[in-house]
PDB file of C-alpha atoms in Angstrom:
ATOM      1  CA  UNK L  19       7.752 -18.274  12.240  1.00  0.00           C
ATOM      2  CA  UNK L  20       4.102 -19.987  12.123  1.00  0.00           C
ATOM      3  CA  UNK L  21       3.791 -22.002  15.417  1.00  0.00           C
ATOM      4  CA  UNK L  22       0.869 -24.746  15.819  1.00  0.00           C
ATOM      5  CA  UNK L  23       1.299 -26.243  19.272  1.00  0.00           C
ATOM      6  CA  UNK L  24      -0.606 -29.139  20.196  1.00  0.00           C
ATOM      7  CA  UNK L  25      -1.538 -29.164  23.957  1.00  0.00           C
ATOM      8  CA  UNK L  26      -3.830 -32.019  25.966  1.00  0.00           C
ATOM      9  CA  UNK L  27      -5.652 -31.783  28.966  1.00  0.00           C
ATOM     10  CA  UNK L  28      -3.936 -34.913  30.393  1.00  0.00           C
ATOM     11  CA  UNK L  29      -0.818 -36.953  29.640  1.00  0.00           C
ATOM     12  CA  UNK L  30      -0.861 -39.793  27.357  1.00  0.00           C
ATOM     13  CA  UNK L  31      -4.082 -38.335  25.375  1.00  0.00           C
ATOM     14  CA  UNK L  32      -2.634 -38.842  22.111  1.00  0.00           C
ATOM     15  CA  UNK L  33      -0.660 -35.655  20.756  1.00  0.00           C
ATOM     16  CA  UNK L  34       2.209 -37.642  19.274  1.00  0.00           C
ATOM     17  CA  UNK L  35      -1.164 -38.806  17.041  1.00  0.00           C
ATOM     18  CA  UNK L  36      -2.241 -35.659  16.590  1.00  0.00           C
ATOM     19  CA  UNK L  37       1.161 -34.217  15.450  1.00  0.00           C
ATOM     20  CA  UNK L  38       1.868 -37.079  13.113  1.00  0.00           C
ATOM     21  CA  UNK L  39      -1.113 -36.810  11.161  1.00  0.00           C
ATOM     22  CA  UNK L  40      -0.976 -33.229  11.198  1.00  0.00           C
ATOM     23  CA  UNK L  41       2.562 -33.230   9.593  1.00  0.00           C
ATOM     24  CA  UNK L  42       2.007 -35.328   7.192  1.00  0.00           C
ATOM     25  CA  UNK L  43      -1.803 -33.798   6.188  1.00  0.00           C
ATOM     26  CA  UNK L  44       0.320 -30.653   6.125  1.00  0.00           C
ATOM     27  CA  UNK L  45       3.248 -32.364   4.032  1.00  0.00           C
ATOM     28  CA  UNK L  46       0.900 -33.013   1.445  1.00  0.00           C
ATOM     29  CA  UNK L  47      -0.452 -29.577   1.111  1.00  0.00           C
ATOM     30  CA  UNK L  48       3.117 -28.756  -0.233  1.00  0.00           C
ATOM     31  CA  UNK L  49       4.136 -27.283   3.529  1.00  0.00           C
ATOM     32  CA  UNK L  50       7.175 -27.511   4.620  1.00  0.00           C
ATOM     33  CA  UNK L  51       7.117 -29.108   7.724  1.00  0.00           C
ATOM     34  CA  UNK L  52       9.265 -29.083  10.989  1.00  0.00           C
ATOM     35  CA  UNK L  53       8.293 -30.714  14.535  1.00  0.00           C
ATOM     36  CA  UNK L  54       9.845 -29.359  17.476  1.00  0.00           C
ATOM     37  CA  UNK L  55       9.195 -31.048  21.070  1.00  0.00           C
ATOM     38  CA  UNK L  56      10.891 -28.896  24.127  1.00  0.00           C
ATOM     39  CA  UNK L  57      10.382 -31.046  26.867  1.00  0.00           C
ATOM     40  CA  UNK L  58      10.140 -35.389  26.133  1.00  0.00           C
ATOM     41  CA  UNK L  59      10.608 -38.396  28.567  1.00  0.00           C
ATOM     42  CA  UNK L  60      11.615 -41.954  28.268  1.00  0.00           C
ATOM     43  CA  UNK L  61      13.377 -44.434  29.884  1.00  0.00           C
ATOM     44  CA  UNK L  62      15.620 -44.518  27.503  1.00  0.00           C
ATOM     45  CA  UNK L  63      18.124 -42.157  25.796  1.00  0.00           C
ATOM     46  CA  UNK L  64      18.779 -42.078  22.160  1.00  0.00           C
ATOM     47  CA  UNK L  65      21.669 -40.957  21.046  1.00  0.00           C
ATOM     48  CA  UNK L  66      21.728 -38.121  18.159  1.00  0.00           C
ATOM     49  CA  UNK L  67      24.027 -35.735  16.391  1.00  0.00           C
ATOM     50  CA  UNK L  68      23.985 -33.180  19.406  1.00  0.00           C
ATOM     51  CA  UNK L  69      22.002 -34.758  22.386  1.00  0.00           C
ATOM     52  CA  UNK L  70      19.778 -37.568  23.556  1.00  0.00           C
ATOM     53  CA  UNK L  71      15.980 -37.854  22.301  1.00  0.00           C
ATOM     54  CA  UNK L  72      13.332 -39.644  23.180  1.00  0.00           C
ATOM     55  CA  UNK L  73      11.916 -42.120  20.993  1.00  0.00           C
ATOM     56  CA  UNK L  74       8.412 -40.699  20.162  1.00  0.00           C
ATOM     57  CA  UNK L  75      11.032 -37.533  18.791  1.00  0.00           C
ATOM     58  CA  UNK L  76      12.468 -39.828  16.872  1.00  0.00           C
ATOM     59  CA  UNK L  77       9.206 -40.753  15.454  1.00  0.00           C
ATOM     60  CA  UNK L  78       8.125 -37.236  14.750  1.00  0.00           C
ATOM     61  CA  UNK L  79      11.540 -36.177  12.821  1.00  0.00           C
ATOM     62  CA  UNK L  80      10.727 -39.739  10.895  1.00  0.00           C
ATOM     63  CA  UNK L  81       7.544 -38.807   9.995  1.00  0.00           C
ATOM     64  CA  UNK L  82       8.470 -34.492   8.949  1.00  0.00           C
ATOM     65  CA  UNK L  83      11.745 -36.384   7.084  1.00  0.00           C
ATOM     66  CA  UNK L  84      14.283 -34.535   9.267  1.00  0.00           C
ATOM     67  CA  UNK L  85      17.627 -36.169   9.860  1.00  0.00           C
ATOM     68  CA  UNK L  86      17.307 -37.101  13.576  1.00  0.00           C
ATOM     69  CA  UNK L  87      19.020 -34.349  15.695  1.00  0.00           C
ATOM     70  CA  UNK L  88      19.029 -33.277  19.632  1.00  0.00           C
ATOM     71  CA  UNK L  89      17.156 -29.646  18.207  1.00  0.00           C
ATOM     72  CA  UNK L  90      14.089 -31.484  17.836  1.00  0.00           C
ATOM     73  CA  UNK L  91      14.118 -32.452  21.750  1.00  0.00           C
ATOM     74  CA  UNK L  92      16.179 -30.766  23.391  1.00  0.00           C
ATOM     75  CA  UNK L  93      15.240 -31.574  26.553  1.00  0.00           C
ATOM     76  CA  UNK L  94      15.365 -35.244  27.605  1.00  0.00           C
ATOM     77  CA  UNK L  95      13.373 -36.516  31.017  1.00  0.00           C
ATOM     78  CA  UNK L  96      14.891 -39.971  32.124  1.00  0.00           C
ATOM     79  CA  UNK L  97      12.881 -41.346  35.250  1.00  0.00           C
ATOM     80  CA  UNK L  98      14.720 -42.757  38.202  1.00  0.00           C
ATOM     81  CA  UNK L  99      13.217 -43.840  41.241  1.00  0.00           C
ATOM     82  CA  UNK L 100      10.572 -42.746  43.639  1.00  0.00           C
ATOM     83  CA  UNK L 101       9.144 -40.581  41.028  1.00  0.00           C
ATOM     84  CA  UNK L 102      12.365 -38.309  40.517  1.00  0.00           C
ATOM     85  CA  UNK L 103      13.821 -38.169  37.236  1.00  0.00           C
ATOM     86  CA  UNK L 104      17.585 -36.878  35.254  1.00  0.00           C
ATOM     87  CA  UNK L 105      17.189 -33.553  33.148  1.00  0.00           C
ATOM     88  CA  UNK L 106      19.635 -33.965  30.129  1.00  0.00           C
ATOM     89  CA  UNK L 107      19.930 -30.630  27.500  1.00  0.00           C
ATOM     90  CA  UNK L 108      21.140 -31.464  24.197  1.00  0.00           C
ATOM     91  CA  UNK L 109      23.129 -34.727  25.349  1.00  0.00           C
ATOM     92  CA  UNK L 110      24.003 -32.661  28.975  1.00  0.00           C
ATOM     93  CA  UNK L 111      23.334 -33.729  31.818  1.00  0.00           C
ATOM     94  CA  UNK L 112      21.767 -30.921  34.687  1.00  0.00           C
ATOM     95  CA  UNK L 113      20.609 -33.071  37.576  1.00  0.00           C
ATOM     96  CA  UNK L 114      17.856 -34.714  38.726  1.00  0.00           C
ATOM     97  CA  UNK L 115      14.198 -32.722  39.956  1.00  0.00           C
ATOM     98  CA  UNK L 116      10.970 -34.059  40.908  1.00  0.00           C
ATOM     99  CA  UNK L 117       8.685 -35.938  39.199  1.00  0.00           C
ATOM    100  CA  UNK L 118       4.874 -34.557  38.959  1.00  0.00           C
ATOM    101  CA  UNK L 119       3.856 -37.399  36.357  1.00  0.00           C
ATOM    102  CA  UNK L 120       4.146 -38.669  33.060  1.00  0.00           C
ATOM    103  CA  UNK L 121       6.206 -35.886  30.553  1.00  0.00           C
ATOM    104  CA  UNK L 122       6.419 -33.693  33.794  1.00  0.00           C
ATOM    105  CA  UNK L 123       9.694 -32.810  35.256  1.00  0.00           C
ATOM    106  CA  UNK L 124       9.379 -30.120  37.545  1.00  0.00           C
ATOM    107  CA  UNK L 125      12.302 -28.090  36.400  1.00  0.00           C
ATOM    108  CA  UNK L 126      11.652 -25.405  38.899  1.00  0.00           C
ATOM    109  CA  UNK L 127      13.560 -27.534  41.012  1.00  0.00           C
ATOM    110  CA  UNK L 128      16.657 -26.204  39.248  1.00  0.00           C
ATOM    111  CA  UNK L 129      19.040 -23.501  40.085  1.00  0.00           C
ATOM    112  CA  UNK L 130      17.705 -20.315  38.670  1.00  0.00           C
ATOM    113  CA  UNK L 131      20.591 -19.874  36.239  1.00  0.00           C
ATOM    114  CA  UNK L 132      20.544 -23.210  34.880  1.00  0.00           C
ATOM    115  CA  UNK L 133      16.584 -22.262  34.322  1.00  0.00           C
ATOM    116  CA  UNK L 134      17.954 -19.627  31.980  1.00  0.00           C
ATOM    117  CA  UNK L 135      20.171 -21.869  30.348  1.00  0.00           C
ATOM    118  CA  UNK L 136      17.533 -24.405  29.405  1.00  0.00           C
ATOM    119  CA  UNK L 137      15.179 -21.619  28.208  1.00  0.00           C
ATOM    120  CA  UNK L 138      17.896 -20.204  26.176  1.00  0.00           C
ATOM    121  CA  UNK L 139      18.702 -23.114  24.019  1.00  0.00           C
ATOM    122  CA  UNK L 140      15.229 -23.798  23.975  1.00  0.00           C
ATOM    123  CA  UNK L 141      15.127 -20.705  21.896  1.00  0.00           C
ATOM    124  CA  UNK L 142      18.312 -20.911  19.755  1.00  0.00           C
ATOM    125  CA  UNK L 143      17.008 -25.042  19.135  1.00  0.00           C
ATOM    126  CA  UNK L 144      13.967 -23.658  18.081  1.00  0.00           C
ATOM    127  CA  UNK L 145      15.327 -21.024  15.411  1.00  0.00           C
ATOM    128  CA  UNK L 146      17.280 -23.803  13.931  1.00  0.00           C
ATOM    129  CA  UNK L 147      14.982 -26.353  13.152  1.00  0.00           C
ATOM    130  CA  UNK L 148      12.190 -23.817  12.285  1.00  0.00           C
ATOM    131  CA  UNK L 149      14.672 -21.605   9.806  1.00  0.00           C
ATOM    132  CA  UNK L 150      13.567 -23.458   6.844  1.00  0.00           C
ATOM    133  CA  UNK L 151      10.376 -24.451   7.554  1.00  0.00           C
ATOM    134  CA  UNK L 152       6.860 -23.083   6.509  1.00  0.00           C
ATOM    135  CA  UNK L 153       5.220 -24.015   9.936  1.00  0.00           C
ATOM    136  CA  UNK L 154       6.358 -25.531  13.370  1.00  0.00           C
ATOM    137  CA  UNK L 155       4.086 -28.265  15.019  1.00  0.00           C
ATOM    138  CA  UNK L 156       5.058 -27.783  18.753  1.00  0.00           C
ATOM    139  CA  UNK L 157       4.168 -31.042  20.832  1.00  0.00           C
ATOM    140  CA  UNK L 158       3.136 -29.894  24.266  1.00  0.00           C
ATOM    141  CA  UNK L 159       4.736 -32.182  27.660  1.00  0.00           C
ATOM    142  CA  UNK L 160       1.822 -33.532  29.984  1.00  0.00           C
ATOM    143  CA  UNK L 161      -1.279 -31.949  31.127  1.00  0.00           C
ATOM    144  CA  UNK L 162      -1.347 -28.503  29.833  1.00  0.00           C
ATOM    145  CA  UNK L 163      -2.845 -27.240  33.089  1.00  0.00           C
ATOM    146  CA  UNK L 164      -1.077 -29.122  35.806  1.00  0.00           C
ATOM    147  CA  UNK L 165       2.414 -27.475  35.867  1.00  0.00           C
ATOM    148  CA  UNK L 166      -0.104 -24.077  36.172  1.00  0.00           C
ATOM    149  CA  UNK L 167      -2.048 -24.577  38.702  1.00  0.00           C
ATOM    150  CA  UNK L 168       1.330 -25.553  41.004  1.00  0.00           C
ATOM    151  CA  UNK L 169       2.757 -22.441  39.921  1.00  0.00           C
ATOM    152  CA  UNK L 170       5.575 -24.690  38.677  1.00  0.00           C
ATOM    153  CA  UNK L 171       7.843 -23.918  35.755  1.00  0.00           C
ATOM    154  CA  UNK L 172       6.456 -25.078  32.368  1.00  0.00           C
ATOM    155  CA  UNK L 173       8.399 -25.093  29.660  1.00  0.00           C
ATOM    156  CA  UNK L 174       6.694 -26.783  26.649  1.00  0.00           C
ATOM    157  CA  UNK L 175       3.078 -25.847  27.449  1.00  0.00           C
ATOM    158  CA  UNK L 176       3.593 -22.041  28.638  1.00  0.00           C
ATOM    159  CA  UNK L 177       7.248 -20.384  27.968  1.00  0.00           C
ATOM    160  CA  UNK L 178       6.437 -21.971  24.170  1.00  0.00           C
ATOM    161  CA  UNK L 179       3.212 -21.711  23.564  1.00  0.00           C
ATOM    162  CA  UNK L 180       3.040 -18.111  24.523  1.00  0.00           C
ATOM    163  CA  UNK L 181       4.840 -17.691  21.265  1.00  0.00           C
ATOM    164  CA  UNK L 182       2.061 -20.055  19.374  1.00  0.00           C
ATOM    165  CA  UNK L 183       0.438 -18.770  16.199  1.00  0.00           C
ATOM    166  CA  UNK L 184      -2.446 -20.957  17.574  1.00  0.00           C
ATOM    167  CA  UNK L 185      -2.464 -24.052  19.646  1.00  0.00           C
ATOM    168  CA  UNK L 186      -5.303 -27.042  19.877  1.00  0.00           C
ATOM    169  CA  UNK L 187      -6.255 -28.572  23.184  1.00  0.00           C
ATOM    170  CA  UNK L 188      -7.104 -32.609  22.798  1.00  0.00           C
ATOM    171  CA  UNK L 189      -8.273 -35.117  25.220  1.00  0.00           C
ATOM    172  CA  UNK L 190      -8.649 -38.852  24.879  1.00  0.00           C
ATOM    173  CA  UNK L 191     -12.133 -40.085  24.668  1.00  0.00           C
ATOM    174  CA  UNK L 192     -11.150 -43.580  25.559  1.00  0.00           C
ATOM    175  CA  UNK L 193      -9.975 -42.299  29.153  1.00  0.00           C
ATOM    176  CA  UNK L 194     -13.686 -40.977  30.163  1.00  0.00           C
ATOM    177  CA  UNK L 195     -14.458 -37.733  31.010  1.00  0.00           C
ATOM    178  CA  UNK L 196     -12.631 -36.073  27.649  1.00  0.00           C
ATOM    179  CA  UNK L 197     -15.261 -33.798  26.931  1.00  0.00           C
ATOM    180  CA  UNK L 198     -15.835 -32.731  30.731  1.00  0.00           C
ATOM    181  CA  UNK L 199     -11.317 -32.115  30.892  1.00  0.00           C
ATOM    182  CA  UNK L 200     -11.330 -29.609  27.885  1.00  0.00           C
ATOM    183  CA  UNK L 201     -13.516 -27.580  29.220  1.00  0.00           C
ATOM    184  CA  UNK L 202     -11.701 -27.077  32.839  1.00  0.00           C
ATOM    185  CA  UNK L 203      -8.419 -27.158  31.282  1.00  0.00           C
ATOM    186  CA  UNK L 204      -9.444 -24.299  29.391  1.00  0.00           C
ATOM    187  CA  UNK L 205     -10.443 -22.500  32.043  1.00  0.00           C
ATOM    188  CA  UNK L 206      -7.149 -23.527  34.077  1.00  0.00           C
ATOM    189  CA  UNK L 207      -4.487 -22.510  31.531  1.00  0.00           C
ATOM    190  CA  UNK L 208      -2.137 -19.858  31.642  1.00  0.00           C
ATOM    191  CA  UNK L 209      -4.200 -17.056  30.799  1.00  0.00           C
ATOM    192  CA  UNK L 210      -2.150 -16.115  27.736  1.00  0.00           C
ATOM    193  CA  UNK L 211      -2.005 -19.620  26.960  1.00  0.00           C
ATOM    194  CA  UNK L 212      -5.693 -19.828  26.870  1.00  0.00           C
ATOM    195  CA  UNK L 213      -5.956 -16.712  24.713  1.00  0.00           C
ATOM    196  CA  UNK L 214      -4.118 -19.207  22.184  1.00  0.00           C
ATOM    197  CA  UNK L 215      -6.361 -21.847  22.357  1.00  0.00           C
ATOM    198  CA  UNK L 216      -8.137 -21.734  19.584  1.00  0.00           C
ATOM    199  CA  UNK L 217      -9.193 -25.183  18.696  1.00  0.00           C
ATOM    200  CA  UNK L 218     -10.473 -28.323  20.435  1.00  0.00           C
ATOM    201  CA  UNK L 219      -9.967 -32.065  19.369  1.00  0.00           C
ATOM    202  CA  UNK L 220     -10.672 -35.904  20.756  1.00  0.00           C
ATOM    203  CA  UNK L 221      -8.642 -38.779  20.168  1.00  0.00           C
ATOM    204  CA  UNK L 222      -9.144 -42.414  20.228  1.00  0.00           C
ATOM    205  CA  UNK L 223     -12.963 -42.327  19.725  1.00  0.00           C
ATOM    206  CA  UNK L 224     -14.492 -45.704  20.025  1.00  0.00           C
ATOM    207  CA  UNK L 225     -17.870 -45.725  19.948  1.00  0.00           C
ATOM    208  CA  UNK L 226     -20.732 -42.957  19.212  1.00  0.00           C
ATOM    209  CA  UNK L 227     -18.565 -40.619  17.055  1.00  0.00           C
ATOM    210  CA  UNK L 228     -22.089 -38.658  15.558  1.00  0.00           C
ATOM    211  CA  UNK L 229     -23.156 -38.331  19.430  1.00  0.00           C
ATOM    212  CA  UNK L 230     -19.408 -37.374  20.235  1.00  0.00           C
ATOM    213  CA  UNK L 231     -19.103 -34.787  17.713  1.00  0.00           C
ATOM    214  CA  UNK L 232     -22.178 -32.937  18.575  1.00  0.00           C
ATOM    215  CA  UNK L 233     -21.478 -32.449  22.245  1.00  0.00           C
ATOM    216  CA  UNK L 234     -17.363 -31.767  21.219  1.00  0.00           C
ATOM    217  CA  UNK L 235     -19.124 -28.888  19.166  1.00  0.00           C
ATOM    218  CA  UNK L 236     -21.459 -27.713  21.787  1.00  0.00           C
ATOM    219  CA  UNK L 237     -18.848 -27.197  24.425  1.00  0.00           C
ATOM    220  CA  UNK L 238     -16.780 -25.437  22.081  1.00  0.00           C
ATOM    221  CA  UNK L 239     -19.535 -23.125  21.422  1.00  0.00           C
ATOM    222  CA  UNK L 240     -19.831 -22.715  25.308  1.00  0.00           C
ATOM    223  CA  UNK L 241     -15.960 -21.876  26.242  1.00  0.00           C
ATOM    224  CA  UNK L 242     -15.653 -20.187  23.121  1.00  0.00           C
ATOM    225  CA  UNK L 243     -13.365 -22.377  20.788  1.00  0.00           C
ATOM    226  CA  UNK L 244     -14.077 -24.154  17.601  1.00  0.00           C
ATOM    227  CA  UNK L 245     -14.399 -27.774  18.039  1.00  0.00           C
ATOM    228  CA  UNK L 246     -12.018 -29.191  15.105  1.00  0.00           C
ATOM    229  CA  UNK L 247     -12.945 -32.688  15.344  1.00  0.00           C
ATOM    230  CA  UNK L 248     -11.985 -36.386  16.436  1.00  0.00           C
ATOM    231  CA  UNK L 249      -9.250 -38.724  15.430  1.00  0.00           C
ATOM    232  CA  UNK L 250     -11.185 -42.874  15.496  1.00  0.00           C
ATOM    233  CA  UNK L 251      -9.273 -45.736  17.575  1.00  0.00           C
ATOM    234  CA  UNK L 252      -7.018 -46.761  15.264  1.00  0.00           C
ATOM    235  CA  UNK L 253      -6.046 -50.485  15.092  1.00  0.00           C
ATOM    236  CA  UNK L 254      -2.212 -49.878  15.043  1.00  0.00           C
ATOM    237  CA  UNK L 255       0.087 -52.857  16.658  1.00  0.00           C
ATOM    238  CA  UNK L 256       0.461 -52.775  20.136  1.00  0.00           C
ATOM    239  CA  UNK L 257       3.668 -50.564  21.363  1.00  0.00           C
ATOM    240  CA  UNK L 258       3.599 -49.230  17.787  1.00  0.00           C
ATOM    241  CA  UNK L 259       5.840 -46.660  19.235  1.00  0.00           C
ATOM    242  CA  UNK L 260       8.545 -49.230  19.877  1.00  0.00           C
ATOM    243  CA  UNK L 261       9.161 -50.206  16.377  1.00  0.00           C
ATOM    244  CA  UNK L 262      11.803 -48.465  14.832  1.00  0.00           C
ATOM    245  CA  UNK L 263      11.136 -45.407  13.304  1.00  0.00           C
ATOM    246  CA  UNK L 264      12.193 -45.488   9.955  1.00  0.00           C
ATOM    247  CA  UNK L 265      11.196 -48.650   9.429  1.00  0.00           C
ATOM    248  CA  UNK L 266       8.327 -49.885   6.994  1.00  0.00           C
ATOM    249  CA  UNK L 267       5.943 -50.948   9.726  1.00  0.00           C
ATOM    250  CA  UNK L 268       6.228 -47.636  11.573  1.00  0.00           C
ATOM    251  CA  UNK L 269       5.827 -45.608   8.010  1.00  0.00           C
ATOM    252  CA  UNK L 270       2.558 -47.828   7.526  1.00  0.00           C
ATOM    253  CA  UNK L 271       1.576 -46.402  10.965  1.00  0.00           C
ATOM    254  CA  UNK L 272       1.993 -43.014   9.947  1.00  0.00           C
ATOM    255  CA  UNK L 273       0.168 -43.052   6.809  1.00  0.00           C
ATOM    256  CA  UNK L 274      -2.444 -44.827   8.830  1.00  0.00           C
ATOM    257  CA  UNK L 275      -2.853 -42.077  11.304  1.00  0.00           C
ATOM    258  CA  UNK L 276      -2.543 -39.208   8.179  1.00  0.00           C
ATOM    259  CA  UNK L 277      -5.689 -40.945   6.504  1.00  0.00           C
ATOM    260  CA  UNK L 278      -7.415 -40.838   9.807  1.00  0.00           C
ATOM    261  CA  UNK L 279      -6.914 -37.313  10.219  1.00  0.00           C
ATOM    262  CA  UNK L 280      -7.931 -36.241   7.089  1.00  0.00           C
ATOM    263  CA  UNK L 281     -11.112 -37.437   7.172  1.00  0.00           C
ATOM    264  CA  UNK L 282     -11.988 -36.740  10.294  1.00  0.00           C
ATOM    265  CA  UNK L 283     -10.233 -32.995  11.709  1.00  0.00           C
ATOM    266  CA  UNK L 284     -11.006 -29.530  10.196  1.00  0.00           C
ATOM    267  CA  UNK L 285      -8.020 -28.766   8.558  1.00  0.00           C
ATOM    268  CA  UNK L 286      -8.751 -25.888   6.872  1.00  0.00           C
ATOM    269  CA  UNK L 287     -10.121 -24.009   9.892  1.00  0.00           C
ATOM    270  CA  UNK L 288      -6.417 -24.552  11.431  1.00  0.00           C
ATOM    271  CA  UNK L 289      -4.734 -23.244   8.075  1.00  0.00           C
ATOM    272  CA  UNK L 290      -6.530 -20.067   8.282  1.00  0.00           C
ATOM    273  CA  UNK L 291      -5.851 -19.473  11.971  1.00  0.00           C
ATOM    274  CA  UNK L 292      -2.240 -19.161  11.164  1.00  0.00           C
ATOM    275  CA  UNK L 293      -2.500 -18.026   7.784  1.00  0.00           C
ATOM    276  CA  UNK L 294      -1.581 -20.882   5.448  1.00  0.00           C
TER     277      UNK L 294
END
């Protein structure tokens, strides 16, 4: 099974972007397509044929054209209060851990065997959705580093993407200091993670995109990754996210985001990475 997992140096940097447009750019090179997403949060809980998912799941399995289904997301995040939040597996719930930040439970926190459990149908979710499929785009949880560096339990960006056929490491530019975060979350990662790594990316560019792209490629150069390119701003409606997903606004969105990353991400250089 070919494995592309999209990882970002900090939460909220864009790699529900990234995936979208790389389904659909991937769609239309006559791939078939399947999105998987281990480890999601929202406030809410949408219910689907075996589980809860989060909405931005819901968006992704919109966008691939896969009957919504709790494989996709198998684990669901729902925050609480004072930054603790309720672990639900496939529609389940386990209890509630800790909180780090944004997309990261710490599910440490645990008992050991239920741990297991969640890793296990991690695995079996996995084989399902991927069974048909010509490639799996894997949308890391968070900050790719942070869970690391605690020595915390991470599901989505190291038990899975130690199975990656390659993985891409994105930052937004609009947050400041993009650049400056890929390189030390390189050199944070799981060191097998790392060894995956092979490609770096920007979102939401705003301004300078010529300037951008040079110094994206010289860093690359310097940590030794290939710098694959930048998706623009894109003008989509505010809380695009929050429309429904198979609705004709949100599909506009998504072939909005596909045109963007066409034009502007080396897709090739990914293809040949995991040899498609």
């Amino acid at each position: 099974m070919k494995l592309i997992e999209i990882l970002s140096a900090t939460t909220a940097s864009g790699k529900t972007v990234w995936m979208l447009g790389l389904v659909r750019t991937l769609q239309e090179a006559g791939l078939r397509v399947a999105v998987f997403k281990p480890v999601s949060e929202d406030l809410c809980a949408y219910e689907v044929p075996n589980g809860y998912v989060s909405l931005s799941a819901l968006h992704l399995m919109a966008a691939a054209d896969i009957s919504p289904c709790g494989e996709v997301n198998p684990v669901l995040s729902v925050p609480t209060l004072n930054n603790q939040t309720e672990i639900w597996l496939l529609g389940r719930y386990l209890g509630t851990v800790s909180r780090l930040g944004r997309d990261m439970p710490l599910l440490d926190e645990l008992p050991i065997s239920v741990q297991d459990e969640i890793e296990q149908v991690t695995w079996q979710c996995l084989e399902k959705i991927g069974v048909d499929a010509d490639v799996v785009i894997v949308e890391g949880s968070g900050g790719a580093s942070d869970l690391t560096i605690l020595q915390a339990w991470d599901l989505a960006n190291v038990t899975v993407a130690r199975r990656a056929t390659a993985a891409i490491l994105i930052a937004r530019a609009s947050n400041g200091g993009a650049i400056a975060s890929l390189a030390g979350t390189v050199s944070l990662l799981d060191e097998e993670v790392g060894s995956k790594v092979r490609g770096l990316g920007l979102s939401d560019v705003c301004h300078r995109q010529k300037e951008i792209l040079v110094a994206g490629e010289d860093i690359a150069r310097k940590i030794g990754k290939t710098y694959l390119g930048a998706v623009p701003y894109l003008a989509l409606p505010k809380k695009w996210q929050q429309q429904e997903p198979d609705s004709s606004e949100a599909e506009e969105n998504y072939l909005n985001i596909a045109t963007a990353f066409k034009e502007n991400i080396n897709i090739a250089q990914l293809l040949e990475w995991v040899g498609l």
